[in-house]
mmCIF file of C-alpha atoms in Angstrom:
data_model
loop_
_atom_site.group_PDB
_atom_site.id
_atom_site.type_symbol
_atom_site.label_atom_id
_atom_site.label_comp_id
_atom_site.label_asym_id
_atom_site.label_seq_id
_atom_site.Cartn_x
_atom_site.Cartn_y
_atom_site.Cartn_z
ATOM 1 C CA MET A 1 7.301 19.798 -9.464
ATOM 2 C CA LYS A 2 7.395 16.063 -9.040
ATOM 3 C CA ARG A 3 5.253 13.361 -10.614
ATOM 4 C CA PHE A 4 4.293 10.144 -8.818
ATOM 5 C CA HIS A 5 5.643 6.986 -10.491
ATOM 6 C CA VAL A 6 4.376 3.393 -10.422
ATOM 7 C CA HIS A 7 5.981 0.497 -12.321
ATOM 8 C CA VAL A 8 4.031 -2.772 -12.578
ATOM 9 C CA LYS A 9 5.263 -6.082 -13.996
ATOM 10 C CA VAL A 10 2.480 -7.726 -16.024
ATOM 11 C CA ASP A 11 1.989 -11.250 -17.326
ATOM 12 C CA ASN A 12 0.257 -10.195 -20.567
ATOM 13 C CA LEU A 13 1.414 -6.894 -22.051
ATOM 14 C CA ALA A 14 -1.233 -6.575 -24.796
ATOM 15 C CA ARG A 15 -4.129 -7.265 -22.423
ATOM 16 C CA SER A 16 -2.673 -4.850 -19.863
ATOM 17 C CA ILE A 17 -2.145 -2.079 -22.442
ATOM 18 C CA HIS A 18 -5.784 -2.442 -23.481
ATOM 19 C CA PHE A 19 -6.955 -2.295 -19.846
ATOM 20 C CA TYR A 20 -4.830 0.677 -18.767
ATOM 21 C CA SER A 21 -5.514 2.645 -21.965
ATOM 22 C CA ASN A 22 -9.222 2.377 -21.197
ATOM 23 C CA LEU A 23 -8.726 3.104 -17.504
ATOM 24 C CA PHE A 24 -6.645 6.224 -18.222
ATOM 25 C CA GLY A 25 -8.618 7.309 -21.315
ATOM 26 C CA GLN A 26 -5.488 7.572 -23.459
ATOM 27 C CA GLN A 27 -2.910 5.487 -25.281
ATOM 28 C CA PRO A 28 0.614 5.035 -23.873
ATOM 29 C CA ALA A 29 3.110 7.848 -24.447
ATOM 30 C CA VAL A 30 5.827 5.197 -24.886
ATOM 31 C CA LEU A 31 5.086 1.799 -26.419
ATOM 32 C CA LYS A 32 7.682 -0.950 -26.958
ATOM 33 C CA ASP A 33 7.547 -4.733 -27.402
ATOM 34 C CA ASP A 34 8.094 -5.264 -23.662
ATOM 35 C CA TYR A 35 7.081 -1.927 -22.106
ATOM 36 C CA ALA A 36 4.435 0.807 -22.073
ATOM 37 C CA LYS A 37 4.268 4.120 -20.204
ATOM 38 C CA TRP A 38 1.473 6.635 -19.678
ATOM 39 C CA MET A 39 2.216 10.214 -18.589
ATOM 40 C CA LEU A 40 -0.976 11.459 -16.949
ATOM 41 C CA GLU A 41 -1.582 15.067 -15.953
ATOM 42 C CA ASP A 42 -4.579 14.546 -13.657
ATOM 43 C CA PRO A 43 -3.331 13.073 -11.442
ATOM 44 C CA ARG A 44 0.330 13.763 -12.297
ATOM 45 C CA LEU A 45 1.414 10.163 -12.740
ATOM 46 C CA ASN A 46 4.127 8.306 -14.650
ATOM 47 C CA PHE A 47 2.604 4.809 -14.885
ATOM 48 C CA ALA A 48 4.715 2.103 -16.522
ATOM 49 C CA ILE A 49 4.158 -1.581 -17.208
ATOM 50 C CA SER A 50 6.585 -4.176 -18.492
ATOM 51 C CA HIS A 51 6.735 -7.869 -19.272
ATOM 52 C CA HIS A 52 9.860 -10.015 -19.008
ATOM 53 C CA ALA A 53 9.860 -13.806 -19.115
ATOM 54 C CA GLY A 54 10.267 -15.297 -15.669
ATOM 55 C CA ALA A 55 9.487 -12.084 -13.770
ATOM 56 C CA ALA A 56 6.622 -12.254 -11.302
ATOM 57 C CA ALA A 57 3.664 -9.964 -11.999
ATOM 58 C CA GLY A 58 2.920 -7.213 -9.476
ATOM 59 C CA ILE A 59 4.139 -3.830 -8.325
ATOM 60 C CA GLU A 60 7.807 -3.485 -9.267
ATOM 61 C CA HIS A 61 8.469 -0.208 -7.447
ATOM 62 C CA LEU A 62 7.105 3.244 -6.613
ATOM 63 C CA GLY A 63 8.809 6.568 -7.046
ATOM 64 C CA PHE A 64 8.979 10.248 -7.840
ATOM 65 C CA GLN A 65 10.005 11.685 -11.196
ATOM 66 C CA PHE A 66 11.541 15.141 -10.896
ATOM 67 C CA GLU A 67 11.727 17.800 -13.583
ATOM 68 C CA SER A 68 15.276 18.894 -12.751
ATOM 69 C CA SER A 69 18.544 17.519 -11.410
ATOM 70 C CA ASP A 70 18.389 20.140 -8.643
ATOM 71 C CA GLU A 71 15.087 18.676 -7.383
ATOM 72 C CA LEU A 72 16.557 15.160 -7.455
ATOM 73 C CA ASP A 73 19.659 16.339 -5.584
ATOM 74 C CA LEU A 74 17.498 17.992 -2.891
ATOM 75 C CA MET A 75 15.574 14.743 -2.349
ATOM 76 C CA THR A 76 18.785 12.680 -2.277
ATOM 77 C CA SER A 77 20.358 15.074 0.240
ATOM 78 C CA ALA A 78 17.271 14.971 2.465
ATOM 79 C CA LEU A 79 17.237 11.162 2.459
ATOM 80 C CA LYS A 80 20.947 10.937 3.252
ATOM 81 C CA ALA A 81 20.568 13.533 6.031
ATOM 82 C CA ALA A 82 17.920 11.240 7.553
ATOM 83 C CA ASP A 83 20.429 8.337 7.485
ATOM 84 C CA VAL A 84 18.556 6.534 4.712
ATOM 85 C CA ALA A 85 20.851 4.441 2.511
ATOM 86 C CA VAL A 86 20.619 5.733 -1.065
ATOM 87 C CA LEU A 87 21.962 3.864 -4.071
ATOM 88 C CA ASP A 88 22.925 6.639 -6.529
ATOM 89 C CA GLU A 89 22.923 5.909 -10.259
ATOM 90 C CA ARG A 90 23.962 8.682 -12.606
ATOM 91 C CA GLY A 91 23.835 8.480 -16.395
ATOM 92 C CA THR A 92 21.946 5.192 -16.426
ATOM 93 C CA THR A 93 19.807 3.689 -19.183
ATOM 94 C CA CYS A 94 16.551 2.205 -17.943
ATOM 95 C CA CYS A 95 13.043 1.794 -19.342
ATOM 96 C CA TYR A 96 14.048 3.272 -22.700
ATOM 97 C CA ALA A 97 15.260 6.471 -21.004
ATOM 98 C CA GLN A 98 18.543 8.138 -19.998
ATOM 99 C CA SER A 99 18.252 9.093 -16.333
ATOM 100 C CA ASP A 100 19.933 9.999 -13.095
ATOM 101 C CA LYS A 101 18.320 8.216 -10.161
ATOM 102 C CA GLY A 102 18.485 7.082 -6.599
ATOM 103 C CA TRP A 103 17.047 3.945 -4.986
ATOM 104 C CA VAL A 104 15.877 3.540 -1.392
ATOM 105 C CA HIS A 105 13.727 1.028 0.487
ATOM 106 C CA ASP A 106 11.023 1.871 2.968
ATOM 107 C CA PRO A 107 10.995 0.052 6.338
ATOM 108 C CA THR A 108 8.949 -2.819 4.861
ATOM 109 C CA GLY A 109 11.354 -3.301 1.941
ATOM 110 C CA ILE A 110 9.353 -1.591 -0.822
ATOM 111 C CA ALA A 111 11.671 -0.107 -3.447
ATOM 112 C CA TRP A 112 11.349 3.618 -4.180
ATOM 113 C CA GLU A 113 13.008 5.257 -7.167
ATOM 114 C CA THR A 114 13.744 8.988 -7.359
ATOM 115 C CA PHE A 115 14.824 10.149 -10.795
ATOM 116 C CA VAL A 116 15.113 12.781 -13.493
ATOM 117 C CA THR A 117 14.953 11.781 -17.161
ATOM 118 C CA HIS A 118 17.299 13.491 -19.608
ATOM 119 C CA GLY A 119 16.200 11.819 -22.851
ATOM 120 C CA SER A 120 15.078 8.645 -24.557
ATOM 121 C CA ALA A 121 17.094 5.481 -25.227
ATOM 122 C CA THR A 122 16.736 2.657 -27.738
ATOM 123 C CA THR A 123 17.207 -0.116 -25.157
ATOM 124 C CA TYR A 124 15.260 -1.163 -22.055
ATOM 125 C CA GLY A 125 18.398 -1.385 -19.940
ATOM 126 C CA GLY A 126 22.104 -0.716 -20.178
ATOM 127 C CA ALA A 127 22.711 -3.169 -23.021
ATOM 128 C CA PRO A 128 20.830 -3.848 -26.266
ATOM 129 C CA THR A 129 20.122 -7.392 -25.060
ATOM 130 C CA ALA A 130 18.711 -6.345 -21.681
ATOM 131 C CA ALA A 131 15.081 -6.531 -22.779
ATOM 132 C CA SER A 132 15.436 -9.846 -24.545
ATOM 133 C CA SER A 133 17.407 -11.450 -21.736
ATOM 134 C CA GLY A 134 14.878 -10.433 -19.100
ATOM 135 C CA ALA A 135 17.435 -8.293 -17.259
ATOM 136 C CA MET A 136 15.817 -5.959 -14.770
ATOM 137 C CA CYS A 137 17.059 -2.394 -14.904
ATOM 138 C CA CYS A 138 14.108 -0.783 -13.201
ATOM 139 C CA ALA A 139 14.613 -2.020 -9.680
ATOM 140 C CA PRO A 140 17.537 -2.418 -7.366
ATOM 141 C CA PRO A 141 18.955 -5.937 -7.312
ATOM 142 C CA GLU A 142 17.485 -8.571 -4.998
ATOM 143 C CA ALA A 143 20.556 -8.311 -2.763
ATOM 144 C CA VAL A 144 19.748 -4.670 -2.029
ATOM 145 C CA ALA A 145 16.145 -5.503 -1.061
ATOM 146 C CA VAL A 146 17.256 -8.384 1.168
ATOM 147 C CA SER A 147 19.924 -6.241 2.809
ATOM 148 C CA ALA A 148 17.379 -3.475 3.405
ATOM 149 C CA SER A 149 14.949 -5.931 5.017
ATOM 150 C CA ILE A 150 17.674 -7.295 7.307
ATOM 151 C CA ALA A 151 18.723 -3.783 8.314
ATOM 152 C CA VAL A 152 15.134 -2.867 9.183
ATOM 153 C CA ALA A 153 14.586 -6.092 11.133
ATOM 154 C CA ARG A 154 17.739 -5.482 13.218
ATOM 155 C CA SER A 155 17.024 -1.819 13.857
ATOM 156 C CA SER A 156 14.659 -0.298 16.386
ATOM 157 C CA LYS A 157 14.586 2.812 14.208
ATOM 158 C CA PRO A 158 12.247 2.927 11.167
ATOM 159 C CA LYS A 159 15.121 3.809 8.805
ATOM 160 C CA LEU A 160 18.098 2.088 7.234
ATOM 161 C CA ASN A 161 21.635 2.526 8.476
ATOM 162 C CA LYS A 162 24.139 4.072 6.091
ATOM 163 C CA GLY A 163 25.865 1.460 3.958
ATOM 164 C CA GLU A 164 23.449 -1.384 4.784
ATOM 165 C CA ALA A 165 21.831 -1.534 1.339
ATOM 166 C CA LEU A 166 24.872 -0.764 -0.769
ATOM 167 C CA ALA A 167 25.190 -4.250 -2.289
ATOM 168 C CA CYS A 168 25.334 -2.737 -5.775
ATOM 169 C CA ALA A 169 27.681 -0.072 -7.064
ATOM 170 C CA PRO A 170 26.676 2.604 -9.594
ATOM 171 C CA GLY A 171 27.651 1.592 -13.104
ATOM 172 C CA SER A 172 27.871 -2.103 -12.213
ATOM 173 C CA GLY A 173 24.951 -2.922 -14.508
ATOM 174 C CA CYS A 174 22.803 -4.366 -11.736
ATOM 175 C CA CYS A 175 20.009 -1.817 -11.993
#
């Protein structure tokens, strides 16, 4: 079974934690200096917020969290079969978690993450300095979003062409 995921960049983490804890009626399941995550059961929602200097506040990305690698693989296969460009990342560290994931963009350029989490991590991103440097691990790089937007604008079909959004390679540290 999948869980809907929303990641929001905030300009004041403490104020946002207070607000969302009251909105959801519970404290975050994960709380770090630059990040908080709530795992709600009704509705099934993985809601995360983060603050990094210089990052604009707003919705970072949407997604689905799967409970197994098989579920993730089924989603990835279905997207690829529909000629949607998928950026695969296996064994990545992001948002204080070890995960396998895929990134796609909808026709308007909104980033969607599909992922399965295998365990926790001590860093926000792939390197211990990722959180302090403001590095963004939880979204595909800007080049991928721009490429996806160009592909959609050039296409009469409401889907991306294979290879259009592959500006980042798995393991390159960009996501």
